[in-house]
PDB file of C-alpha atoms in Angstrom:
ATOM      1  CA  UNK I   2      -0.027   0.067  -0.043  1.00 53.00           C
ATOM      2  CA  UNK I   3       2.853   2.472   0.904  1.00 52.00           C
ATOM      3  CA  UNK I   4       4.487   1.565  -2.314  1.00 50.00           C
ATOM      4  CA  UNK I   5       1.347   2.336  -4.241  1.00 49.00           C
ATOM      5  CA  UNK I   6       0.982   5.693  -2.615  1.00 47.00           C
ATOM      6  CA  UNK I   7       4.446   6.514  -3.280  1.00 51.00           C
ATOM      7  CA  UNK I   8       4.172   5.649  -6.760  1.00 49.00           C
ATOM      8  CA  UNK I   9       0.891   7.590  -7.145  1.00 48.00           C
ATOM      9  CA  UNK I  10       2.501  10.714  -5.567  1.00 49.00           C
ATOM     10  CA  UNK I  11       5.474  10.564  -8.014  1.00 46.00           C
ATOM     11  CA  UNK I  12       2.996  10.304 -10.839  1.00 50.00           C
ATOM     12  CA  UNK I  13       1.115  13.262  -9.660  1.00 52.00           C
ATOM     13  CA  UNK I  14       4.291  15.327  -9.251  1.00 51.00           C
ATOM     14  CA  UNK I  15       5.438  14.190 -12.601  1.00 52.00           C
ATOM     15  CA  UNK I  16       2.282  15.039 -14.422  1.00 50.00           C
ATOM     16  CA  UNK I  17       2.164  18.444 -12.683  1.00 53.00           C
ATOM     17  CA  UNK I  18       5.812  19.186 -13.803  1.00 45.00           C
ATOM     18  CA  UNK I  19       5.047  18.231 -17.355  1.00 48.00           C
ATOM     19  CA  UNK I  20       1.998  20.469 -17.813  1.00 48.00           C
ATOM     20  CA  UNK I  21       3.117  23.291 -15.773  1.00 46.00           C
ATOM     21  CA  UNK I  22       6.566  23.717 -17.475  1.00 44.00           C
ATOM     22  CA  UNK I  23       5.439  25.227 -20.592  1.00 43.00           C
ATOM     23  CA  UNK I  24       3.534  27.951 -18.729  1.00 42.00           C
ATOM     24  CA  UNK I  25       6.501  28.659 -16.688  1.00 42.00           C
ATOM     25  CA  UNK I  26       8.891  28.690 -19.553  1.00 43.00           C
ATOM     26  CA  UNK I  27       7.028  30.805 -22.095  1.00 47.00           C
ATOM     27  CA  UNK I  28       7.569  34.533 -21.847  1.00 46.00           C
ATOM     28  CA  UNK I  29       4.528  36.778 -22.124  1.00 53.00           C
ATOM     29  CA  UNK I  30       3.119  36.644 -25.588  1.00 67.00           C
ATOM     30  CA  UNK I  31       3.086  40.445 -25.999  1.00 63.00           C
ATOM     31  CA  UNK I  32       6.929  40.580 -26.131  1.00 68.00           C
ATOM     32  CA  UNK I  33       6.808  38.380 -29.313  1.00 70.00           C
ATOM     33  CA  UNK I  34       4.350  40.373 -31.225  1.00 74.00           C
ATOM     34  CA  UNK I  35       5.648  42.211 -34.390  1.00 75.00           C
ATOM     35  CA  UNK I  36       4.305  45.689 -33.103  1.00 78.00           C
ATOM     36  CA  UNK I  37       5.956  45.310 -29.633  1.00 80.00           C
ATOM     37  CA  UNK I  38       9.249  44.219 -31.249  1.00 83.00           C
ATOM     38  CA  UNK I  39       9.042  47.075 -33.612  1.00 79.00           C
ATOM     39  CA  UNK I  40       8.252  49.851 -30.930  1.00 80.00           C
ATOM     40  CA  UNK I  41      10.912  48.313 -28.505  1.00 86.00           C
ATOM     41  CA  UNK I  42      13.667  48.423 -31.331  1.00 83.00           C
ATOM     42  CA  UNK I  43      12.523  51.995 -32.394  1.00 82.00           C
ATOM     43  CA  UNK I  44      12.814  53.230 -28.790  1.00 84.00           C
ATOM     44  CA  UNK I  45      16.368  51.839 -28.524  1.00 89.00           C
ATOM     45  CA  UNK I  46      17.469  53.611 -31.619  1.00 86.00           C
ATOM     46  CA  UNK I  47      15.822  56.786 -30.755  1.00 84.00           C
ATOM     47  CA  UNK I  48      17.139  56.837 -27.063  1.00 86.00           C
ATOM     48  CA  UNK I  49      20.636  56.188 -28.551  1.00 86.00           C
ATOM     49  CA  UNK I  50      20.179  59.163 -30.852  1.00 82.00           C
ATOM     50  CA  UNK I  51      18.963  61.293 -28.076  1.00 84.00           C
ATOM     51  CA  UNK I  52      21.984  60.515 -26.015  1.00 87.00           C
ATOM     52  CA  UNK I  53      24.388  61.340 -28.864  1.00 84.00           C
ATOM     53  CA  UNK I  54      22.617  64.536 -29.664  1.00 80.00           C
ATOM     54  CA  UNK I  55      22.940  65.673 -26.094  1.00 80.00           C
ATOM     55  CA  UNK I  56      26.480  64.720 -26.038  1.00 80.00           C
ATOM     56  CA  UNK I  57      27.010  67.206 -28.911  1.00 76.00           C
ATOM     57  CA  UNK I  58      27.312  64.397 -31.687  1.00 76.00           C
ATOM     58  CA  UNK I  59      25.792  64.966 -34.996  1.00 69.00           C
ATOM     59  CA  UNK I  60      22.928  62.849 -36.089  1.00 67.00           C
ATOM     60  CA  UNK I  61      21.968  61.751 -39.512  1.00 59.00           C
ATOM     61  CA  UNK I  62      18.158  62.609 -39.345  1.00 58.00           C
ATOM     62  CA  UNK I  63      17.109  66.183 -39.730  1.00 65.00           C
ATOM     63  CA  UNK I  64      15.316  66.224 -36.319  1.00 70.00           C
ATOM     64  CA  UNK I  65      16.133  68.201 -33.258  1.00 80.00           C
ATOM     65  CA  UNK I  66      16.568  67.050 -29.854  1.00 83.00           C
ATOM     66  CA  UNK I  67      13.024  68.142 -29.044  1.00 84.00           C
ATOM     67  CA  UNK I  68      11.595  66.065 -31.948  1.00 80.00           C
ATOM     68  CA  UNK I  69      13.486  62.908 -30.796  1.00 84.00           C
ATOM     69  CA  UNK I  70      12.186  63.271 -27.258  1.00 84.00           C
ATOM     70  CA  UNK I  71       8.612  63.876 -28.489  1.00 82.00           C
ATOM     71  CA  UNK I  72       8.931  60.643 -30.577  1.00 80.00           C
ATOM     72  CA  UNK I  73      10.384  58.815 -27.594  1.00 84.00           C
ATOM     73  CA  UNK I  74       7.305  59.913 -25.507  1.00 85.00           C
ATOM     74  CA  UNK I  75       4.913  58.846 -28.085  1.00 78.00           C
ATOM     75  CA  UNK I  76       6.434  55.362 -28.515  1.00 80.00           C
ATOM     76  CA  UNK I  77       6.880  54.838 -24.811  1.00 83.00           C
ATOM     77  CA  UNK I  78       3.198  55.485 -24.391  1.00 77.00           C
ATOM     78  CA  UNK I  79       2.459  53.198 -27.445  1.00 73.00           C
ATOM     79  CA  UNK I  80       4.539  50.447 -25.689  1.00 79.00           C
ATOM     80  CA  UNK I  81       2.483  50.863 -22.462  1.00 78.00           C
ATOM     81  CA  UNK I  82      -0.672  50.518 -24.576  1.00 72.00           C
ATOM     82  CA  UNK I  83       0.435  47.360 -26.118  1.00 75.00           C
ATOM     83  CA  UNK I  84       1.448  45.934 -22.724  1.00 79.00           C
ATOM     84  CA  UNK I  85      -2.236  46.378 -21.750  1.00 75.00           C
ATOM     85  CA  UNK I  86      -2.926  43.605 -24.051  1.00 71.00           C
ATOM     86  CA  UNK I  87      -5.202  45.116 -26.698  1.00 77.00           C
ATOM     87  CA  UNK I  88      -4.524  43.162 -29.745  1.00 83.00           C
ATOM     88  CA  UNK I  89      -6.580  45.181 -32.379  1.00 90.00           C
ATOM     89  CA  UNK I  90      -6.694  48.595 -33.803  1.00 93.00           C
ATOM     90  CA  UNK I  91      -9.638  50.850 -34.979  1.00 95.00           C
ATOM     91  CA  UNK I  92     -10.241  53.145 -37.880  1.00 96.00           C
ATOM     92  CA  UNK I  93     -12.725  55.964 -38.064  1.00 97.00           C
ATOM     93  CA  UNK I  94     -13.599  57.677 -41.308  1.00 97.00           C
ATOM     94  CA  UNK I  95     -14.551  61.282 -40.775  1.00 97.00           C
ATOM     95  CA  UNK I  96     -14.066  62.478 -44.414  1.00 95.00           C
ATOM     96  CA  UNK I  97     -16.853  63.031 -46.799  1.00 93.00           C
ATOM     97  CA  UNK I  98     -16.109  59.882 -48.821  1.00 95.00           C
ATOM     98  CA  UNK I  99     -15.259  56.119 -48.654  1.00 97.00           C
ATOM     99  CA  UNK I 100     -11.717  55.240 -47.789  1.00 97.00           C
ATOM    100  CA  UNK I 101      -9.804  52.044 -47.887  1.00 98.00           C
ATOM    101  CA  UNK I 102      -8.523  50.424 -44.907  1.00 98.00           C
ATOM    102  CA  UNK I 103      -6.664  47.149 -44.077  1.00 97.00           C
ATOM    103  CA  UNK I 104      -8.087  44.567 -41.955  1.00 96.00           C
ATOM    104  CA  UNK I 105      -8.058  40.717 -41.219  1.00 94.00           C
ATOM    105  CA  UNK I 106      -8.426  38.101 -43.786  1.00 91.00           C
ATOM    106  CA  UNK I 107     -11.662  36.247 -44.137  1.00 86.00           C
ATOM    107  CA  UNK I 108     -12.041  32.763 -43.017  1.00 83.00           C
ATOM    108  CA  UNK I 109     -11.475  31.394 -46.464  1.00 78.00           C
ATOM    109  CA  UNK I 110      -9.061  33.881 -47.973  1.00 73.00           C
ATOM    110  CA  UNK I 111      -7.937  33.659 -51.546  1.00 80.00           C
ATOM    111  CA  UNK I 112      -5.180  36.133 -51.260  1.00 85.00           C
ATOM    112  CA  UNK I 113      -1.429  35.756 -50.866  1.00 92.00           C
ATOM    113  CA  UNK I 114      -1.092  39.073 -48.763  1.00 94.00           C
ATOM    114  CA  UNK I 115      -0.935  39.233 -45.054  1.00 94.00           C
ATOM    115  CA  UNK I 116      -4.234  41.143 -44.804  1.00 95.00           C
ATOM    116  CA  UNK I 117      -7.336  42.412 -46.829  1.00 95.00           C
ATOM    117  CA  UNK I 118      -8.250  45.675 -48.241  1.00 96.00           C
ATOM    118  CA  UNK I 119     -11.640  46.809 -47.108  1.00 97.00           C
ATOM    119  CA  UNK I 120     -13.800  49.862 -47.849  1.00 97.00           C
ATOM    120  CA  UNK I 121     -15.038  52.127 -44.934  1.00 97.00           C
ATOM    121  CA  UNK I 122     -17.994  54.559 -45.718  1.00 96.00           C
ATOM    122  CA  UNK I 123     -17.961  58.362 -44.561  1.00 96.00           C
ATOM    123  CA  UNK I 124     -18.935  58.736 -40.904  1.00 95.00           C
ATOM    124  CA  UNK I 125     -18.281  55.051 -40.070  1.00 95.00           C
ATOM    125  CA  UNK I 126     -15.700  53.248 -37.903  1.00 96.00           C
ATOM    126  CA  UNK I 127     -14.446  49.777 -37.768  1.00 96.00           C
ATOM    127  CA  UNK I 128     -15.898  47.669 -35.106  1.00 95.00           C
ATOM    128  CA  UNK I 129     -14.558  46.871 -31.785  1.00 93.00           C
ATOM    129  CA  UNK I 130     -12.442  43.730 -31.664  1.00 92.00           C
ATOM    130  CA  UNK I 131     -11.997  43.909 -35.585  1.00 95.00           C
ATOM    131  CA  UNK I 132      -8.255  44.679 -36.206  1.00 95.00           C
ATOM    132  CA  UNK I 133      -7.891  47.690 -38.513  1.00 96.00           C
ATOM    133  CA  UNK I 134      -4.188  47.589 -39.400  1.00 95.00           C
ATOM    134  CA  UNK I 135      -3.781  50.622 -41.364  1.00 95.00           C
ATOM    135  CA  UNK I 136      -5.168  52.794 -44.333  1.00 96.00           C
ATOM    136  CA  UNK I 137      -4.633  53.016 -48.001  1.00 97.00           C
ATOM    137  CA  UNK I 138      -3.430  56.152 -49.762  1.00 96.00           C
ATOM    138  CA  UNK I 139      -4.457  56.487 -53.467  1.00 95.00           C
ATOM    139  CA  UNK I 140      -1.803  57.564 -55.927  1.00 94.00           C
ATOM    140  CA  UNK I 141      -3.420  61.035 -56.118  1.00 92.00           C
ATOM    141  CA  UNK I 142      -4.185  61.472 -52.455  1.00 91.00           C
ATOM    142  CA  UNK I 143      -3.075  64.594 -50.782  1.00 89.00           C
ATOM    143  CA  UNK I 144      -1.831  63.857 -47.191  1.00 89.00           C
ATOM    144  CA  UNK I 145      -0.819  66.241 -44.647  1.00 83.00           C
ATOM    145  CA  UNK I 146       1.651  65.828 -41.577  1.00 72.00           C
ATOM    146  CA  UNK I 147       3.381  62.667 -42.565  1.00 70.00           C
ATOM    147  CA  UNK I 148       6.483  62.199 -40.522  1.00 52.00           C
ATOM    148  CA  UNK I 149       8.455  59.935 -42.781  1.00 51.00           C
ATOM    149  CA  UNK I 150      11.934  59.302 -44.034  1.00 50.00           C
ATOM    150  CA  UNK I 151      13.117  62.382 -45.729  1.00 46.00           C
ATOM    151  CA  UNK I 152      14.753  60.231 -48.471  1.00 46.00           C
ATOM    152  CA  UNK I 153      11.440  58.500 -49.120  1.00 47.00           C
ATOM    153  CA  UNK I 154       9.254  59.732 -51.991  1.00 48.00           C
ATOM    154  CA  UNK I 155       5.564  59.758 -51.369  1.00 66.00           C
ATOM    155  CA  UNK I 156       4.581  59.901 -55.153  1.00 78.00           C
ATOM    156  CA  UNK I 157       2.256  57.147 -55.970  1.00 88.00           C
ATOM    157  CA  UNK I 158      -0.055  54.797 -54.016  1.00 95.00           C
ATOM    158  CA  UNK I 159       1.048  53.923 -50.444  1.00 95.00           C
ATOM    159  CA  UNK I 160      -0.124  52.351 -47.081  1.00 96.00           C
ATOM    160  CA  UNK I 161       0.055  53.483 -43.521  1.00 94.00           C
ATOM    161  CA  UNK I 162       0.335  51.013 -40.827  1.00 93.00           C
ATOM    162  CA  UNK I 163      -0.859  51.556 -37.368  1.00 91.00           C
ATOM    163  CA  UNK I 164       0.205  49.725 -34.154  1.00 88.00           C
ATOM    164  CA  UNK I 165      -2.554  47.617 -32.236  1.00 88.00           C
ATOM    165  CA  UNK I 166      -4.342  49.348 -29.581  1.00 88.00           C
ATOM    166  CA  UNK I 167      -4.457  52.573 -31.739  1.00 90.00           C
ATOM    167  CA  UNK I 168      -7.551  54.350 -33.085  1.00 92.00           C
ATOM    168  CA  UNK I 169      -6.659  56.253 -36.379  1.00 94.00           C
ATOM    169  CA  UNK I 170      -9.018  59.057 -37.395  1.00 96.00           C
ATOM    170  CA  UNK I 171      -9.035  60.261 -41.034  1.00 96.00           C
ATOM    171  CA  UNK I 172     -10.291  63.735 -41.766  1.00 95.00           C
ATOM    172  CA  UNK I 173     -10.450  66.054 -44.801  1.00 92.00           C
ATOM    173  CA  UNK I 174      -8.962  69.384 -44.511  1.00 91.00           C
ATOM    174  CA  UNK I 175     -11.994  71.793 -45.620  1.00 89.00           C
ATOM    175  CA  UNK I 176      -9.626  74.368 -47.386  1.00 89.00           C
ATOM    176  CA  UNK I 177      -6.925  72.034 -48.960  1.00 87.00           C
ATOM    177  CA  UNK I 178      -8.976  68.760 -49.304  1.00 86.00           C
ATOM    178  CA  UNK I 179      -5.816  67.026 -47.803  1.00 90.00           C
ATOM    179  CA  UNK I 180      -6.258  63.890 -45.712  1.00 92.00           C
ATOM    180  CA  UNK I 181      -5.301  64.540 -42.004  1.00 93.00           C
ATOM    181  CA  UNK I 182      -4.700  61.905 -39.248  1.00 93.00           C
ATOM    182  CA  UNK I 183      -4.933  62.199 -35.419  1.00 91.00           C
ATOM    183  CA  UNK I 184      -1.829  59.996 -35.065  1.00 86.00           C
ATOM    184  CA  UNK I 185       1.591  60.629 -36.917  1.00 78.00           C
ATOM    185  CA  UNK I 186       2.519  57.398 -38.978  1.00 75.00           C
ATOM    186  CA  UNK I 187       6.030  56.382 -38.228  1.00 64.00           C
ATOM    187  CA  UNK I 188       6.249  54.427 -41.638  1.00 80.00           C
ATOM    188  CA  UNK I 189       4.617  54.751 -45.142  1.00 89.00           C
ATOM    189  CA  UNK I 190       4.985  51.541 -47.350  1.00 94.00           C
ATOM    190  CA  UNK I 191       4.934  51.358 -50.978  1.00 94.00           C
ATOM    191  CA  UNK I 192       4.073  48.338 -53.134  1.00 94.00           C
ATOM    192  CA  UNK I 193       6.908  45.621 -52.521  1.00 93.00           C
ATOM    193  CA  UNK I 194       7.878  47.024 -49.129  1.00 94.00           C
ATOM    194  CA  UNK I 195       5.309  45.003 -47.282  1.00 94.00           C
ATOM    195  CA  UNK I 196       3.199  41.981 -47.979  1.00 96.00           C
ATOM    196  CA  UNK I 197       0.143  44.189 -48.323  1.00 97.00           C
ATOM    197  CA  UNK I 198      -1.975  44.733 -51.533  1.00 97.00           C
ATOM    198  CA  UNK I 199      -1.384  48.401 -52.565  1.00 97.00           C
ATOM    199  CA  UNK I 200      -2.921  48.955 -55.902  1.00 96.00           C
ATOM    200  CA  UNK I 201      -1.991  51.921 -58.065  1.00 96.00           C
ATOM    201  CA  UNK I 202      -5.243  53.648 -58.472  1.00 96.00           C
ATOM    202  CA  UNK I 203      -6.926  56.985 -57.593  1.00 94.00           C
ATOM    203  CA  UNK I 204      -9.362  58.287 -55.058  1.00 94.00           C
ATOM    204  CA  UNK I 205     -12.166  58.227 -57.470  1.00 95.00           C
ATOM    205  CA  UNK I 206     -11.923  54.366 -57.726  1.00 96.00           C
ATOM    206  CA  UNK I 207     -11.989  53.890 -53.772  1.00 96.00           C
ATOM    207  CA  UNK I 208     -14.792  56.435 -53.329  1.00 95.00           C
ATOM    208  CA  UNK I 209     -16.962  54.450 -55.914  1.00 96.00           C
ATOM    209  CA  UNK I 210     -16.598  51.134 -53.859  1.00 96.00           C
ATOM    210  CA  UNK I 211     -19.432  49.672 -51.810  1.00 96.00           C
ATOM    211  CA  UNK I 212     -18.589  49.705 -48.029  1.00 96.00           C
ATOM    212  CA  UNK I 213     -17.819  46.241 -46.971  1.00 95.00           C
ATOM    213  CA  UNK I 214     -16.209  46.221 -43.550  1.00 95.00           C
ATOM    214  CA  UNK I 215     -17.728  43.309 -41.606  1.00 88.00           C
ATOM    215  CA  UNK I 216     -20.325  44.510 -39.096  1.00 76.00           C
ATOM    216  CA  UNK I 217     -19.814  41.365 -36.991  1.00 65.00           C
ATOM    217  CA  UNK I 218     -16.380  42.573 -36.062  1.00 51.00           C
ATOM    218  CA  UNK I 219     -13.702  39.793 -35.466  1.00 49.00           C
ATOM    219  CA  UNK I 220     -16.319  37.023 -35.954  1.00 46.00           C
ATOM    220  CA  UNK I 221     -15.807  37.555 -39.796  1.00 47.00           C
ATOM    221  CA  UNK I 222     -12.154  36.884 -39.749  1.00 46.00           C
ATOM    222  CA  UNK I 223      -9.703  34.180 -38.516  1.00 45.00           C
TER     223      UNK I 223
END
Protein backbone atom coordinates (compact mmCIF):
# COMPACT_ATOMS: atom_id res chain seq x y z
CA UNK A 1 0.00 0.00 0.00
CA UNK A 2 2.84 2.37 0.93
CA UNK A 3 4.56 1.58 -2.37
CA UNK A 4 1.35 2.28 -4.29
CA UNK A 5 0.87 5.63 -2.54
CA UNK A 6 4.50 6.55 -3.21
CA UNK A 7 4.18 5.71 -6.89
CA UNK A 8 0.92 7.65 -7.13
CA UNK A 9 2.55 10.70 -5.53
CA UNK A 10 5.50 10.52 -7.92
CA UNK A 11 3.07 10.23 -10.87
CA UNK A 12 1.06 13.27 -9.76
CA UNK A 13 4.22 15.36 -9.28
CA UNK A 14 5.51 14.26 -12.67
CA UNK A 15 2.28 15.14 -14.46
CA UNK A 16 2.14 18.48 -12.72
CA UNK A 17 5.68 19.25 -13.82
CA UNK A 18 4.95 18.25 -17.43
CA UNK A 19 1.86 20.45 -17.77
CA UNK A 20 3.14 23.38 -15.71
CA UNK A 21 6.56 23.57 -17.34
CA UNK A 22 5.48 25.20 -20.64
CA UNK A 23 3.51 27.91 -18.88
CA UNK A 24 6.48 28.67 -16.64
CA UNK A 25 8.98 28.68 -19.49
CA UNK A 26 7.08 30.77 -22.02
CA UNK A 27 7.60 34.55 -21.83
CA UNK A 28 4.57 36.85 -22.14
CA UNK A 29 3.14 36.69 -25.65
CA UNK A 30 3.12 40.47 -26.03
CA UNK A 31 6.92 40.55 -26.12
CA UNK A 32 6.84 38.33 -29.22
CA UNK A 33 4.36 40.40 -31.21
CA UNK A 34 5.75 42.25 -34.27
CA UNK A 35 4.34 45.58 -33.06
CA UNK A 36 5.97 45.27 -29.64
CA UNK A 37 9.31 44.23 -31.14
CA UNK A 38 9.18 47.16 -33.60
CA UNK A 39 8.28 49.71 -30.91
CA UNK A 40 11.01 48.44 -28.58
CA UNK A 41 13.62 48.50 -31.35
CA UNK A 42 12.61 52.02 -32.42
CA UNK A 43 12.78 53.22 -28.82
CA UNK A 44 16.32 51.82 -28.44
CA UNK A 45 17.43 53.62 -31.62
CA UNK A 46 15.82 56.92 -30.63
CA UNK A 47 17.23 56.83 -27.11
CA UNK A 48 20.71 56.22 -28.54
CA UNK A 49 20.22 59.15 -30.93
CA UNK A 50 19.01 61.36 -28.09
CA UNK A 51 22.03 60.51 -25.96
CA UNK A 52 24.34 61.24 -28.91
CA UNK A 53 22.61 64.53 -29.67
CA UNK A 54 22.83 65.67 -26.05
CA UNK A 55 26.53 64.78 -26.07
CA UNK A 56 27.03 67.11 -29.02
CA UNK A 57 27.39 64.43 -31.68
CA UNK A 58 25.86 64.96 -35.10
CA UNK A 59 22.95 62.66 -36.03
CA UNK A 60 21.97 61.66 -39.55
CA UNK A 61 18.28 62.56 -39.23
CA UNK A 62 17.14 66.16 -39.66
CA UNK A 63 15.33 66.15 -36.32
CA UNK A 64 16.02 68.30 -33.28
CA UNK A 65 16.51 67.00 -29.74
CA UNK A 66 12.94 68.10 -29.02
CA UNK A 67 11.64 66.12 -32.01
CA UNK A 68 13.45 62.98 -30.85
CA UNK A 69 12.21 63.38 -27.28
CA UNK A 70 8.63 63.83 -28.50
CA UNK A 71 8.89 60.65 -30.57
CA UNK A 72 10.32 58.76 -27.59
CA UNK A 73 7.41 59.92 -25.44
CA UNK A 74 4.90 58.81 -28.10
CA UNK A 75 6.50 55.39 -28.54
CA UNK A 76 6.81 54.88 -24.78
CA UNK A 77 3.08 55.52 -24.48
CA UNK A 78 2.45 53.13 -27.38
CA UNK A 79 4.56 50.46 -25.67
CA UNK A 80 2.49 50.90 -22.50
CA UNK A 81 -0.72 50.55 -24.54
CA UNK A 82 0.54 47.32 -26.11
CA UNK A 83 1.46 45.94 -22.69
CA UNK A 84 -2.18 46.33 -21.67
CA UNK A 85 -2.94 43.51 -24.10
CA UNK A 86 -5.26 45.17 -26.65
CA UNK A 87 -4.59 43.22 -29.84
CA UNK A 88 -6.63 45.22 -32.36
CA UNK A 89 -6.67 48.68 -33.89
CA UNK A 90 -9.58 50.86 -34.97
CA UNK A 91 -10.05 53.23 -37.91
CA UNK A 92 -12.65 56.00 -38.14
CA UNK A 93 -13.60 57.78 -41.35
CA UNK A 94 -14.53 61.42 -40.74
CA UNK A 95 -14.00 62.42 -44.37
CA UNK A 96 -16.87 62.95 -46.80
CA UNK A 97 -16.15 59.87 -48.93
CA UNK A 98 -15.35 56.17 -48.72
CA UNK A 99 -11.77 55.30 -47.81
CA UNK A 100 -9.85 52.02 -47.93
CA UNK A 101 -8.49 50.33 -44.80
CA UNK A 102 -6.59 47.14 -44.10
CA UNK A 103 -8.08 44.43 -41.91
CA UNK A 104 -8.00 40.68 -41.15
CA UNK A 105 -8.32 38.07 -43.85
CA UNK A 106 -11.71 36.33 -44.25
CA UNK A 107 -12.06 32.79 -42.95
CA UNK A 108 -11.42 31.38 -46.42
CA UNK A 109 -8.94 33.84 -47.94
CA UNK A 110 -8.09 33.77 -51.63
CA UNK A 111 -5.22 36.22 -51.36
CA UNK A 112 -1.48 35.73 -50.78
CA UNK A 113 -1.26 38.97 -48.78
CA UNK A 114 -1.02 39.28 -45.01
CA UNK A 115 -4.36 41.10 -44.75
CA UNK A 116 -7.27 42.33 -46.85
CA UNK A 117 -8.26 45.72 -48.27
CA UNK A 118 -11.74 46.84 -47.16
CA UNK A 119 -13.84 49.94 -47.82
CA UNK A 120 -15.09 52.15 -44.98
CA UNK A 121 -17.94 54.61 -45.64
CA UNK A 122 -17.92 58.26 -44.59
CA UNK A 123 -18.92 58.68 -40.96
CA UNK A 124 -18.27 55.03 -40.08
CA UNK A 125 -15.66 53.33 -37.91
CA UNK A 126 -14.42 49.76 -37.82
CA UNK A 127 -16.09 47.70 -35.06
CA UNK A 128 -14.53 46.88 -31.71
CA UNK A 129 -12.45 43.72 -31.82
CA UNK A 130 -11.96 43.91 -35.60
CA UNK A 131 -8.30 44.68 -36.21
CA UNK A 132 -7.90 47.67 -38.51
CA UNK A 133 -4.21 47.52 -39.39
CA UNK A 134 -3.81 50.64 -41.51
CA UNK A 135 -5.15 52.85 -44.28
CA UNK A 136 -4.58 52.96 -48.04
CA UNK A 137 -3.38 56.15 -49.75
CA UNK A 138 -4.43 56.50 -53.38
CA UNK A 139 -1.86 57.58 -55.97
CA UNK A 140 -3.41 61.06 -56.20
CA UNK A 141 -4.17 61.55 -52.50
CA UNK A 142 -3.10 64.73 -50.74
CA UNK A 143 -1.87 63.88 -47.24
CA UNK A 144 -0.83 66.32 -44.52
CA UNK A 145 1.62 65.83 -41.66
CA UNK A 146 3.40 62.62 -42.59
CA UNK A 147 6.54 62.21 -40.49
CA UNK A 148 8.44 59.93 -42.85
CA UNK A 149 11.99 59.31 -43.95
CA UNK A 150 13.10 62.50 -45.77
CA UNK A 151 14.75 60.32 -48.45
CA UNK A 152 11.48 58.47 -49.16
CA UNK A 153 9.31 59.66 -52.02
CA UNK A 154 5.57 59.81 -51.34
CA UNK A 155 4.59 59.92 -55.02
CA UNK A 156 2.19 57.14 -55.99
CA UNK A 157 -0.01 54.82 -53.95
CA UNK A 158 1.05 53.85 -50.44
CA UNK A 159 -0.17 52.35 -47.16
CA UNK A 160 0.03 53.57 -43.58
CA UNK A 161 0.37 50.98 -40.83
CA UNK A 162 -0.93 51.57 -37.30
CA UNK A 163 0.02 49.72 -34.12
CA UNK A 164 -2.48 47.59 -32.27
CA UNK A 165 -4.35 49.46 -29.57
CA UNK A 166 -4.45 52.62 -31.73
CA UNK A 167 -7.49 54.46 -33.08
CA UNK A 168 -6.72 56.21 -36.37
CA UNK A 169 -9.08 59.02 -37.36
CA UNK A 170 -9.02 60.25 -40.97
CA UNK A 171 -10.35 63.74 -41.75
CA UNK A 172 -10.40 66.02 -44.80
CA UNK A 173 -9.00 69.53 -44.49
CA UNK A 174 -11.90 71.82 -45.56
CA UNK A 175 -9.53 74.26 -47.29
CA UNK A 176 -7.00 71.98 -49.00
CA UNK A 177 -8.99 68.68 -49.16
CA UNK A 178 -5.86 66.94 -47.87
CA UNK A 179 -6.20 63.89 -45.65
CA UNK A 180 -5.29 64.52 -42.02
CA UNK A 181 -4.74 61.94 -39.28
CA UNK A 182 -4.92 62.19 -35.50
CA UNK A 183 -1.72 60.12 -35.19
CA UNK A 184 1.57 60.67 -37.00
CA UNK A 185 2.47 57.48 -38.89
CA UNK A 186 6.05 56.37 -38.34
CA UNK A 187 6.19 54.51 -41.65
CA UNK A 188 4.63 54.73 -45.08
CA UNK A 189 4.91 51.64 -47.27
CA UNK A 190 4.95 51.37 -51.05
CA UNK A 191 4.08 48.27 -53.07
CA UNK A 192 6.80 45.71 -52.50
CA UNK A 193 7.87 47.13 -49.12
CA UNK A 194 5.37 45.01 -47.23
CA UNK A 195 3.17 42.02 -48.06
CA UNK A 196 0.02 44.16 -48.34
CA UNK A 197 -2.05 44.79 -51.47
CA UNK A 198 -1.26 48.37 -52.55
CA UNK A 199 -2.93 48.99 -55.95
CA UNK A 200 -1.88 51.95 -58.08
CA UNK A 201 -5.28 53.66 -58.39
CA UNK A 202 -6.85 57.06 -57.68
CA UNK A 203 -9.24 58.30 -55.00
CA UNK A 204 -12.26 58.16 -57.35
CA UNK A 205 -11.84 54.39 -57.66
CA UNK A 206 -11.92 54.01 -53.88
CA UNK A 207 -14.83 56.43 -53.38
CA UNK A 208 -16.94 54.44 -55.88
CA UNK A 209 -16.66 51.16 -53.97
CA UNK A 210 -19.46 49.81 -51.80
CA UNK A 211 -18.50 49.72 -48.08
CA UNK A 212 -17.68 46.18 -46.99
CA UNK A 213 -16.12 46.33 -43.52
CA UNK A 214 -17.75 43.36 -41.70
CA UNK A 215 -20.29 44.57 -39.15
CA UNK A 216 -19.79 41.41 -37.12
CA UNK A 217 -16.29 42.44 -36.08
CA UNK A 218 -13.69 39.78 -35.48
CA UNK A 219 -16.22 36.97 -35.98
CA UNK A 220 -15.88 37.57 -39.72
CA UNK A 221 -12.13 36.93 -39.68
CA UNK A 222 -9.75 34.23 -38.51
